[in-house]
Amino acid sequence: MRRFLAPLVLAGLLAGCVDSGPGAEDRTPVDPATVPATAAAVDGPALRGTVRDTGGTAVSGARVTVTLLRSKSERASIGIGAAFSLGLSCFADKRGCRAPTAEGLSARDGTFAVGMPKNNGDAPVAVALSVVAPVGGSGENRVGTTVTLPARMAEGGTFDVPVASEPLKLTRNRQGTRPGPELRVQMPATSKAKASGPVSVTVTQLPAEGDVSAATADFTETPVSLPFDLRVAEDSRLLVAAHREGKLGNRPVTLSATSVLAGTEVPASRGASCRVTDSRGKPLAQETCGLTDGRLGSPWDPVDDPRCADGPCPGTAQNDHRDIYVTLDRPIPATLLVVRGCGFTCTVEVSADGRTWRELPAPAGAGTDGFYVQKLSGAAVKVVHVRTATGGFFTKLREVSVFR
C-alpha cells in the first residue's frame, strides 16, 4: 500500500504548489450586507480598479483576489520540502505552501481596492488578479476572469477587470445512433477579452437540493471530454465549469464560467443488489445496497465483517484489497459504466453471468472523489466487480451505475 500512497502524496503536494487565482467554480458565498457603497481606503500598496460586465454595468459583490506568483524554482523547492516532510514544512517554512494571497470585494459601484499580500519569499515573477462574480440571478452560476499582471504591480497599481454577463451555456442533443444525450458548452463573451485555444471542462457532484455553496460531498473537479455523455449526471445535479485561455489587451487571461446541470437519466442498475467479500473470502450480502441507491454524493456505509473494522481484514482473502460485486436483476446490453469514488487503486470487471469476466481499463490517476467513466460495447452485463485497496479506499465508493 505504501508504494501506492508515496507517489500520490508527492504528486499531491507538488500540485498544491502551483500558483493561480480562483475561477468561477469558487462557490464561496458573499453576504450582501458586507458589500460597501464604494471601495474602502487601503493603507500601503494595493491593486485598485472597477469590475464591469460585458454591457459596461458595474458589478457589485464580486470576490477579488490578488495572488503573488512565485517562480517555478521556488515552487519546486517548497513542493519538494512539503513532500518529504508529508506537509509539515508548509507550517515551518515561512513561505508556506500557498502563494501569498489577499482578498476583497467589489463595492456597490463596482470599485475595489485590495491590499497587497505579505511576501515572505523571493520577489514575485507576476501578479494574478482574479474576479469571480455571480451571474444570471440564480445564485448558483458564476463567471470569472483571472489576468496575469507584470511583477511591478506588486508595488500597487490600477487595473479594471471585465467579467461576462451570462453563465456558461449548456446544450443537450442526441447524435445519430449514440445511446445517450450529449452535453456541449459555450463560453459567454467577456468584453475586451480575446479567447483562444480549447475549452477545458470539469464536473463536480452537487447535493440534490440546496445552494451550490452547500456542496460538501465532493470537492474534486473531474476533467471530462466534450461532447460529454449526460447519462453520467443521472437524476442529480452537477456543477459544470469551463475555462479558456486568452488575452486581455496584451496580458494573459483565463476566462471561466459555470452552470448547474440537472440530469434526468436513471441507470438500469438503480436498486440492484450487492455484496462484499468478508475476511474468510465468503460473500456478505447487503440488505440495501448503498452503491445503487441513487445517493450519488455520499460515500456508502456497507455492513461489513466486524473482523475488518479496526484495519485490514485478517487472513489473506481480503487483507490487501476489498472486493465488491453489484448484481443486476438480468443481463442488459450495457453501453456505459460509471463508478463514483473509484480511486487510483481501483480495478473494475464486468460479466454477463458472474463466471467469465472482462477487465476494464484502469482509472488513470483518478482521485477517490471523482468519476470513473467507461463506455462499453453493448455486450451483456449482469455483474460488476469492483476491487479497491483496503481501508478508506473501500468506504470512499459512492455509486455503481450501468446504463443500456
Tab-separated table of C-alpha atoms in Angstrom:
chain	number	residue	atom	x	y	z
A	1	MET	CA	0.000	0.000	0.000
A	2	ARG	CA	2.863	2.379	0.764
A	3	ARG	CA	4.133	2.133	-2.788
A	4	PHE	CA	0.764	3.486	-3.941
A	5	LEU	CA	0.492	6.265	-1.377
A	6	ALA	CA	4.018	7.704	-1.527
A	7	PRO	CA	3.824	8.824	-5.179
A	8	LEU	CA	0.294	10.134	-4.592
A	9	VAL	CA	1.337	12.228	-1.594
A	10	LEU	CA	4.339	13.553	-3.500
A	11	ALA	CA	2.271	14.425	-6.574
A	12	GLY	CA	-0.474	15.990	-4.494
A	13	LEU	CA	1.849	18.232	-2.530
A	14	LEU	CA	3.759	19.277	-5.606
A	15	ALA	CA	0.487	20.046	-7.391
A	16	GLY	CA	-0.599	22.105	-4.394
A	17	CYS	CA	2.328	24.463	-5.004
A	18	VAL	CA	1.072	25.523	-8.431
A	19	ASP	CA	0.101	29.197	-8.082
A	20	SER	CA	-3.081	30.545	-9.618
A	21	GLY	CA	-6.105	32.615	-8.745
A	22	PRO	CA	-9.604	31.192	-8.175
A	23	GLY	CA	-12.010	30.580	-11.055
A	24	ALA	CA	-15.784	30.661	-11.440
A	25	GLU	CA	-16.114	27.297	-9.642
A	26	ASP	CA	-15.228	29.131	-6.394
A	27	ARG	CA	-18.546	28.739	-4.546
A	28	THR	CA	-17.754	30.933	-1.529
A	29	PRO	CA	-20.920	32.950	-0.815
A	30	VAL	CA	-20.929	36.727	-0.359
A	31	ASP	CA	-23.160	38.372	2.240
A	32	PRO	CA	-24.752	41.432	0.541
A	33	ALA	CA	-24.664	43.250	3.872
A	34	THR	CA	-20.850	43.221	3.769
A	35	VAL	CA	-20.638	44.983	0.384
A	36	PRO	CA	-19.682	48.673	0.847
A	37	ALA	CA	-21.018	51.526	-1.257
A	38	THR	CA	-17.556	52.249	-2.633
A	39	ALA	CA	-14.102	50.730	-2.209
A	40	ALA	CA	-12.661	51.437	1.224
A	41	ALA	CA	-9.319	53.140	1.639
A	42	VAL	CA	-6.338	50.786	1.937
A	43	ASP	CA	-3.064	51.622	3.642
A	44	GLY	CA	0.033	50.672	1.699
A	45	PRO	CA	0.370	49.173	-1.781
A	46	ALA	CA	-2.891	47.943	-3.274
A	47	LEU	CA	-4.480	46.910	-6.528
A	48	ARG	CA	-7.440	49.107	-7.409
A	49	GLY	CA	-9.936	49.085	-10.226
A	50	THR	CA	-13.546	48.549	-11.281
A	51	VAL	CA	-15.395	45.369	-12.176
A	52	ARG	CA	-17.810	45.721	-15.112
A	53	ASP	CA	-19.815	43.203	-17.100
A	54	THR	CA	-19.963	42.891	-20.874
A	55	GLY	CA	-22.630	45.614	-21.059
A	56	GLY	CA	-20.478	48.042	-19.065
A	57	THR	CA	-22.558	47.786	-15.869
A	58	ALA	CA	-20.697	47.931	-12.570
A	59	VAL	CA	-20.665	44.555	-10.794
A	60	SER	CA	-21.306	44.562	-7.047
A	61	GLY	CA	-20.223	41.868	-4.604
A	62	ALA	CA	-17.658	40.155	-6.807
A	63	ARG	CA	-14.818	38.364	-4.986
A	64	VAL	CA	-11.482	39.955	-5.884
A	65	THR	CA	-8.265	38.007	-5.192
A	66	VAL	CA	-4.669	39.175	-5.572
A	67	THR	CA	-2.013	36.431	-5.757
A	68	LEU	CA	1.748	36.904	-5.909
A	69	LEU	CA	3.010	34.342	-8.411
A	70	ARG	CA	6.244	32.596	-7.481
A	71	SER	CA	8.968	31.359	-9.785
A	72	LYS	CA	8.988	27.751	-10.943
A	73	SER	CA	12.176	27.074	-8.979
A	74	GLU	CA	10.705	28.484	-5.754
A	75	ARG	CA	7.511	26.443	-6.169
A	76	ALA	CA	9.595	23.305	-6.784
A	77	SER	CA	11.711	23.955	-3.689
A	78	ILE	CA	8.653	24.405	-1.494
A	79	GLY	CA	6.866	21.430	-3.028
A	80	ILE	CA	9.771	19.027	-2.569
A	81	GLY	CA	10.178	20.105	1.037
A	82	ALA	CA	6.463	19.586	1.641
A	83	ALA	CA	6.532	16.161	0.012
A	84	PHE	CA	9.443	14.820	2.029
A	85	SER	CA	8.052	16.220	5.295
A	86	LEU	CA	4.495	14.996	4.489
A	87	GLY	CA	3.347	18.605	4.513
A	88	LEU	CA	4.906	19.653	7.838
A	89	SER	CA	7.266	22.102	6.145
A	90	CYS	CA	4.223	24.055	4.973
A	91	PHE	CA	3.929	25.219	8.586
A	92	ALA	CA	7.635	25.504	9.387
A	93	ASP	CA	8.717	27.273	6.176
A	94	LYS	CA	7.851	30.977	6.450
A	95	ARG	CA	6.982	30.974	2.739
A	96	GLY	CA	4.183	28.441	3.266
A	97	CYS	CA	2.855	26.117	0.577
A	98	ARG	CA	0.234	28.536	-0.676
A	99	ALA	CA	1.136	31.566	-2.734
A	100	PRO	CA	0.757	34.913	-0.904
A	101	THR	CA	-2.885	35.914	-1.386
A	102	ALA	CA	-5.188	38.762	-0.362
A	103	GLU	CA	-8.934	39.039	-0.929
A	104	GLY	CA	-11.617	41.685	-1.091
A	105	LEU	CA	-14.991	42.535	-2.637
A	106	SER	CA	-16.133	44.889	-5.350
A	107	ALA	CA	-18.293	47.655	-3.883
A	108	ARG	CA	-21.825	48.519	-4.988
A	109	ASP	CA	-20.345	50.943	-7.526
A	110	GLY	CA	-18.065	48.149	-8.868
A	111	THR	CA	-14.840	49.588	-7.442
A	112	PHE	CA	-12.339	47.542	-5.438
A	113	ALA	CA	-9.114	48.089	-3.502
A	114	VAL	CA	-7.193	45.049	-2.249
A	115	GLY	CA	-4.033	45.490	-0.224
A	116	MET	CA	-1.034	43.558	-1.500
A	117	PRO	CA	-0.380	40.312	0.414
A	118	LYS	CA	2.722	39.925	2.563
A	119	ASN	CA	5.506	38.158	0.697
A	120	ASN	CA	7.907	36.008	2.725
A	121	GLY	CA	9.747	34.500	-0.219
A	122	ASP	CA	11.544	35.585	-3.357
A	123	ALA	CA	10.318	38.527	-5.377
A	124	PRO	CA	7.191	37.506	-7.363
A	125	VAL	CA	7.520	36.871	-11.087
A	126	ALA	CA	3.998	38.209	-11.752
A	127	VAL	CA	0.718	39.116	-10.036
A	128	ALA	CA	-2.595	37.364	-10.655
A	129	LEU	CA	-5.743	39.479	-10.300
A	130	SER	CA	-8.869	37.299	-10.152
A	131	VAL	CA	-12.528	38.295	-10.072
A	132	VAL	CA	-15.402	35.840	-9.513
A	133	ALA	CA	-18.955	37.184	-9.762
A	134	PRO	CA	-22.455	35.686	-9.563
A	135	VAL	CA	-24.425	35.880	-12.791
A	136	GLY	CA	-27.892	35.015	-14.069
A	137	GLY	CA	-29.797	35.774	-10.881
A	138	SER	CA	-29.865	32.142	-9.688
A	139	GLY	CA	-27.193	32.491	-7.009
A	140	GLU	CA	-25.561	29.313	-8.330
A	141	ASN	CA	-23.899	30.324	-11.600
A	142	ARG	CA	-20.668	32.308	-11.647
A	143	VAL	CA	-18.210	33.820	-14.089
A	144	GLY	CA	-14.555	34.563	-13.544
A	145	THR	CA	-11.643	36.478	-15.022
A	146	THR	CA	-8.026	35.971	-13.937
A	147	VAL	CA	-5.495	38.280	-15.548
A	148	THR	CA	-1.730	37.960	-15.111
A	149	LEU	CA	-0.106	41.341	-14.469
A	150	PRO	CA	3.617	42.252	-14.515
A	151	ALA	CA	5.658	41.835	-11.329
A	152	ARG	CA	5.914	45.586	-10.836
A	153	MET	CA	2.207	45.612	-9.927
A	154	ALA	CA	3.235	44.054	-6.590
A	155	GLU	CA	4.039	47.655	-5.648
A	156	GLY	CA	0.413	48.599	-6.323
A	157	GLY	CA	-1.494	49.912	-9.319
A	158	THR	CA	-4.818	50.157	-11.118
A	159	PHE	CA	-6.454	47.634	-13.426
A	160	ASP	CA	-10.122	47.356	-14.422
A	161	VAL	CA	-11.444	43.801	-14.780
A	162	PRO	CA	-14.250	42.759	-17.152
A	163	VAL	CA	-16.464	39.737	-16.471
A	164	ALA	CA	-19.084	38.017	-18.596
A	165	SER	CA	-22.758	38.938	-18.254
A	166	GLU	CA	-24.129	35.431	-18.807
A	167	PRO	CA	-23.432	31.990	-17.347
A	168	LEU	CA	-21.955	29.055	-19.207
A	169	LYS	CA	-24.385	27.936	-21.909
A	170	LEU	CA	-25.252	24.233	-21.814
A	171	THR	CA	-26.780	22.470	-24.822
A	172	ARG	CA	-28.229	18.942	-24.831
A	173	ASN	CA	-28.548	16.958	-28.026
A	174	ARG	CA	-28.548	13.432	-29.378
A	175	GLN	CA	-26.168	12.442	-32.154
A	176	GLY	CA	-27.114	9.683	-34.567
A	177	THR	CA	-27.110	6.220	-33.039
A	178	ARG	CA	-25.244	7.150	-29.854
A	179	PRO	CA	-27.142	5.786	-26.866
A	180	GLY	CA	-27.267	8.819	-24.569
A	181	PRO	CA	-27.838	12.572	-24.733
A	182	GLU	CA	-24.693	14.662	-25.006
A	183	LEU	CA	-23.654	17.936	-23.443
A	184	ARG	CA	-21.946	20.753	-25.295
A	185	VAL	CA	-20.837	24.019	-23.715
A	186	GLN	CA	-20.412	27.556	-24.992
A	187	MET	CA	-18.354	30.114	-23.102
A	188	PRO	CA	-20.001	33.536	-22.666
A	189	ALA	CA	-18.352	36.576	-24.209
A	190	THR	CA	-16.214	38.816	-21.993
A	191	SER	CA	-15.716	42.431	-23.036
A	192	LYS	CA	-12.219	43.294	-24.332
A	193	ALA	CA	-11.004	39.708	-23.837
A	194	LYS	CA	-9.962	37.675	-26.860
A	195	ALA	CA	-10.272	33.954	-26.129
A	196	SER	CA	-8.087	31.397	-27.879
A	197	GLY	CA	-7.321	27.729	-27.561
A	198	PRO	CA	-9.587	24.878	-26.445
A	199	VAL	CA	-12.250	24.972	-23.736
A	200	SER	CA	-11.489	22.696	-20.752
A	201	VAL	CA	-14.438	21.352	-18.762
A	202	THR	CA	-14.769	19.828	-15.280
A	203	VAL	CA	-17.813	18.465	-13.442
A	204	THR	CA	-18.431	18.349	-9.680
A	205	GLN	CA	-21.186	16.422	-7.909
A	206	LEU	CA	-23.654	18.662	-6.064
A	207	PRO	CA	-26.239	17.909	-3.377
A	208	ALA	CA	-29.678	17.046	-4.716
A	209	GLU	CA	-31.110	20.214	-3.184
A	210	GLY	CA	-29.801	23.479	-1.801
A	211	ASP	CA	-27.410	26.184	-2.889
A	212	VAL	CA	-24.188	25.348	-4.715
A	213	SER	CA	-22.173	26.707	-1.787
A	214	ALA	CA	-23.553	23.876	0.399
A	215	ALA	CA	-21.764	21.168	-1.611
A	216	THR	CA	-19.672	19.140	0.795
A	217	ALA	CA	-19.746	15.604	-0.601
A	218	ASP	CA	-17.305	16.058	-3.454
A	219	PHE	CA	-14.752	18.829	-3.798
A	220	THR	CA	-12.917	17.214	-6.680
A	221	GLU	CA	-13.441	18.642	-10.161
A	222	THR	CA	-13.265	15.760	-12.624
A	223	PRO	CA	-11.992	16.690	-16.123
A	224	VAL	CA	-14.248	15.488	-18.937
A	225	SER	CA	-14.048	15.465	-22.714
A	226	LEU	CA	-16.647	17.047	-24.960
A	227	PRO	CA	-19.166	16.062	-26.049
A	228	PHE	CA	-19.952	14.829	-22.532
A	229	ASP	CA	-22.380	11.933	-22.043
A	230	LEU	CA	-25.185	13.389	-19.924
A	231	ARG	CA	-26.108	9.992	-18.501
A	232	VAL	CA	-23.213	10.463	-16.079
A	233	ALA	CA	-25.284	13.120	-14.272
A	234	GLU	CA	-28.108	10.600	-13.733
A	235	ASP	CA	-31.046	12.273	-11.948
A	236	SER	CA	-28.806	14.517	-9.839
A	237	ARG	CA	-27.138	17.896	-10.244
A	238	LEU	CA	-23.635	18.627	-11.479
A	239	LEU	CA	-21.695	21.865	-11.433
A	240	VAL	CA	-20.214	22.241	-14.923
A	241	ALA	CA	-17.205	24.573	-15.066
A	242	ALA	CA	-15.383	25.677	-18.213
A	243	HIS	CA	-12.079	27.520	-18.658
A	244	ARG	CA	-10.433	29.102	-21.658
A	245	GLU	CA	-7.162	30.955	-22.063
A	246	GLY	CA	-6.866	34.211	-23.972
A	247	LYS	CA	-5.607	37.782	-23.915
A	248	LEU	CA	-6.926	40.920	-22.255
A	249	GLY	CA	-5.105	43.583	-24.168
A	250	ASN	CA	-1.537	42.289	-24.081
A	251	ARG	CA	-1.950	40.421	-20.792
A	252	PRO	CA	-2.611	36.655	-20.436
A	253	VAL	CA	-6.088	35.929	-19.109
A	254	THR	CA	-8.071	32.864	-18.020
A	255	LEU	CA	-11.830	33.114	-18.503
A	256	SER	CA	-14.136	30.795	-16.579
A	257	ALA	CA	-17.863	30.212	-16.232
A	258	THR	CA	-20.148	27.713	-14.533
A	259	SER	CA	-23.673	26.416	-14.859
A	260	VAL	CA	-25.648	23.875	-12.835
A	261	LEU	CA	-26.878	20.877	-14.805
A	262	ALA	CA	-29.923	18.900	-13.661
A	263	GLY	CA	-29.881	15.358	-15.041
A	264	THR	CA	-32.868	13.135	-15.810
A	265	GLU	CA	-31.290	9.748	-16.608
A	266	VAL	CA	-31.752	6.710	-14.335
A	267	PRO	CA	-29.378	3.738	-14.822
A	268	ALA	CA	-30.600	0.192	-15.273
A	269	SER	CA	-28.593	-0.731	-12.176
A	270	ARG	CA	-30.589	1.522	-9.818
A	271	GLY	CA	-31.760	-0.607	-6.887
A	272	ALA	CA	-29.587	-3.601	-7.814
A	273	SER	CA	-28.268	-5.881	-5.079
A	274	CYS	CA	-24.644	-6.013	-3.987
A	275	ARG	CA	-22.315	-7.927	-1.701
A	276	VAL	CA	-18.847	-7.589	-0.227
A	277	THR	CA	-16.338	-10.338	0.457
A	278	ASP	CA	-15.567	-10.936	4.132
A	279	SER	CA	-12.254	-11.810	5.782
A	280	ARG	CA	-12.770	-15.532	5.103
A	281	GLY	CA	-13.496	-14.999	1.424
A	282	LYS	CA	-17.245	-15.539	1.772
A	283	PRO	CA	-19.971	-13.273	0.315
A	284	LEU	CA	-21.653	-10.825	2.690
A	285	ALA	CA	-24.909	-9.600	1.129
A	286	GLN	CA	-26.082	-6.040	1.730
A	287	GLU	CA	-29.738	-5.775	2.729
A	288	THR	CA	-29.917	-2.421	0.943
A	289	CYS	CA	-27.114	-1.669	-1.489
A	290	GLY	CA	-25.607	1.739	-0.836
A	291	LEU	CA	-23.918	1.654	-4.251
A	292	THR	CA	-27.161	1.605	-6.255
A	293	ASP	CA	-29.477	3.768	-4.141
A	294	GLY	CA	-29.122	6.993	-6.149
A	295	ARG	CA	-27.328	8.893	-3.365
A	296	LEU	CA	-24.531	9.936	-5.678
A	297	GLY	CA	-22.646	12.393	-3.500
A	298	SER	CA	-22.364	10.351	-0.301
A	299	PRO	CA	-19.899	7.522	0.450
A	300	TRP	CA	-21.625	4.229	1.066
A	301	ASP	CA	-21.845	2.688	4.544
A	302	PRO	CA	-21.689	-1.073	3.998
A	303	VAL	CA	-22.477	-3.763	6.539
A	304	ASP	CA	-19.019	-5.288	6.868
A	305	ASP	CA	-17.228	-8.131	8.578
A	306	PRO	CA	-16.553	-6.993	12.185
A	307	ARG	CA	-13.094	-8.507	11.917
A	308	CYS	CA	-12.255	-5.819	9.314
A	309	ALA	CA	-13.409	-2.897	11.481
A	310	ASP	CA	-10.060	-1.933	13.024
A	311	GLY	CA	-7.819	-2.106	9.976
A	312	PRO	CA	-7.100	-4.530	7.127
A	313	CYS	CA	-9.048	-7.767	7.263
A	314	PRO	CA	-7.137	-10.597	8.977
A	315	GLY	CA	-6.076	-13.551	6.898
A	316	THR	CA	-5.206	-13.496	3.207
A	317	ALA	CA	-8.589	-13.359	1.422
A	318	GLN	CA	-9.167	-9.582	1.855
A	319	ASN	CA	-6.062	-8.317	3.631
A	320	ASP	CA	-4.599	-6.031	0.948
A	321	HIS	CA	-7.749	-5.374	-1.085
A	322	ARG	CA	-11.551	-5.441	-0.878
A	323	ASP	CA	-13.995	-6.967	-3.374
A	324	ILE	CA	-17.479	-5.644	-4.116
A	325	TYR	CA	-19.997	-7.204	-6.520
A	326	VAL	CA	-23.080	-5.417	-7.890
A	327	THR	CA	-25.612	-7.778	-9.487
A	328	LEU	CA	-28.436	-6.600	-11.755
A	329	ASP	CA	-31.732	-8.469	-11.998
A	330	ARG	CA	-30.872	-9.613	-15.515
A	331	PRO	CA	-28.163	-9.091	-18.145
A	332	ILE	CA	-28.517	-5.850	-20.122
A	333	PRO	CA	-26.784	-4.590	-23.296
A	334	ALA	CA	-24.551	-2.111	-21.449
A	335	THR	CA	-23.116	0.953	-23.181
A	336	LEU	CA	-21.845	2.990	-20.212
A	337	LEU	CA	-20.443	2.259	-16.743
A	338	VAL	CA	-19.878	4.937	-14.087
A	339	VAL	CA	-18.252	4.250	-10.711
A	340	ARG	CA	-18.158	7.172	-8.299
A	341	GLY	CA	-15.317	7.091	-5.792
A	342	CYS	CA	-13.234	4.628	-7.817
A	343	GLY	CA	-9.730	5.869	-6.997
A	344	PHE	CA	-6.319	5.112	-8.413
A	345	THR	CA	-6.137	1.717	-6.665
A	346	CYS	CA	-9.456	0.611	-8.141
A	347	THR	CA	-9.955	-2.113	-10.780
A	348	VAL	CA	-13.256	-2.939	-12.478
A	349	GLU	CA	-14.526	-6.056	-14.245
A	350	VAL	CA	-17.898	-6.848	-15.825
A	351	SER	CA	-19.580	-10.153	-16.550
A	352	ALA	CA	-22.724	-11.420	-18.234
A	353	ASP	CA	-23.015	-14.429	-15.927
A	354	GLY	CA	-20.749	-13.888	-12.896
A	355	ARG	CA	-18.252	-16.506	-14.121
A	356	THR	CA	-16.481	-15.065	-17.172
A	357	TRP	CA	-15.056	-11.577	-16.652
A	358	ARG	CA	-13.949	-8.709	-18.886
A	359	GLU	CA	-11.426	-6.394	-17.203
A	360	LEU	CA	-11.858	-2.698	-17.993
A	361	PRO	CA	-9.130	-0.042	-18.318
A	362	ALA	CA	-7.740	1.306	-15.048
A	363	PRO	CA	-8.881	4.772	-13.840
A	364	ALA	CA	-5.605	6.547	-14.614
A	365	GLY	CA	-4.696	8.982	-11.840
A	366	ALA	CA	-8.255	9.250	-10.571
A	367	GLY	CA	-8.920	10.545	-7.067
A	368	THR	CA	-11.491	8.868	-4.854
A	369	ASP	CA	-13.840	11.857	-5.092
A	370	GLY	CA	-14.054	11.737	-8.865
A	371	PHE	CA	-15.848	9.725	-11.511
A	372	TYR	CA	-14.676	6.601	-13.317
A	373	VAL	CA	-16.466	6.643	-16.664
A	374	GLN	CA	-16.095	3.830	-19.190
A	375	LYS	CA	-18.023	3.407	-22.425
A	376	LEU	CA	-18.986	-0.196	-23.142
A	377	SER	CA	-19.614	-2.078	-26.379
A	378	GLY	CA	-23.236	-3.048	-25.786
A	379	ALA	CA	-22.315	-6.615	-24.800
A	380	ALA	CA	-24.350	-8.141	-21.979
A	381	VAL	CA	-23.526	-7.133	-18.402
A	382	LYS	CA	-25.167	-8.523	-15.274
A	383	VAL	CA	-22.423	-8.285	-12.618
A	384	VAL	CA	-19.900	-5.522	-11.915
A	385	HIS	CA	-16.857	-6.436	-9.792
A	386	VAL	CA	-15.044	-3.506	-8.163
A	387	ARG	CA	-11.785	-4.140	-6.308
A	388	THR	CA	-10.187	-1.400	-4.202
A	389	ALA	CA	-7.298	-1.125	-1.817
A	390	THR	CA	-8.293	-1.745	1.774
A	391	GLY	CA	-9.170	0.961	4.301
A	392	GLY	CA	-10.526	4.328	3.217
A	393	PHE	CA	-10.468	3.443	-0.474
A	394	PHE	CA	-13.147	0.811	0.174
A	395	THR	CA	-15.508	3.146	2.031
A	396	LYS	CA	-14.965	6.048	-0.385
A	397	LEU	CA	-17.061	4.332	-3.061
A	398	ARG	CA	-20.342	6.145	-3.682
A	399	GLU	CA	-22.266	4.585	-6.589
A	400	VAL	CA	-22.001	1.999	-9.353
A	401	SER	CA	-24.169	2.779	-12.394
A	402	VAL	CA	-24.730	0.680	-15.526
A	403	PHE	CA	-26.638	2.122	-18.498
A	404	ARG	CA	-28.193	0.465	-21.501
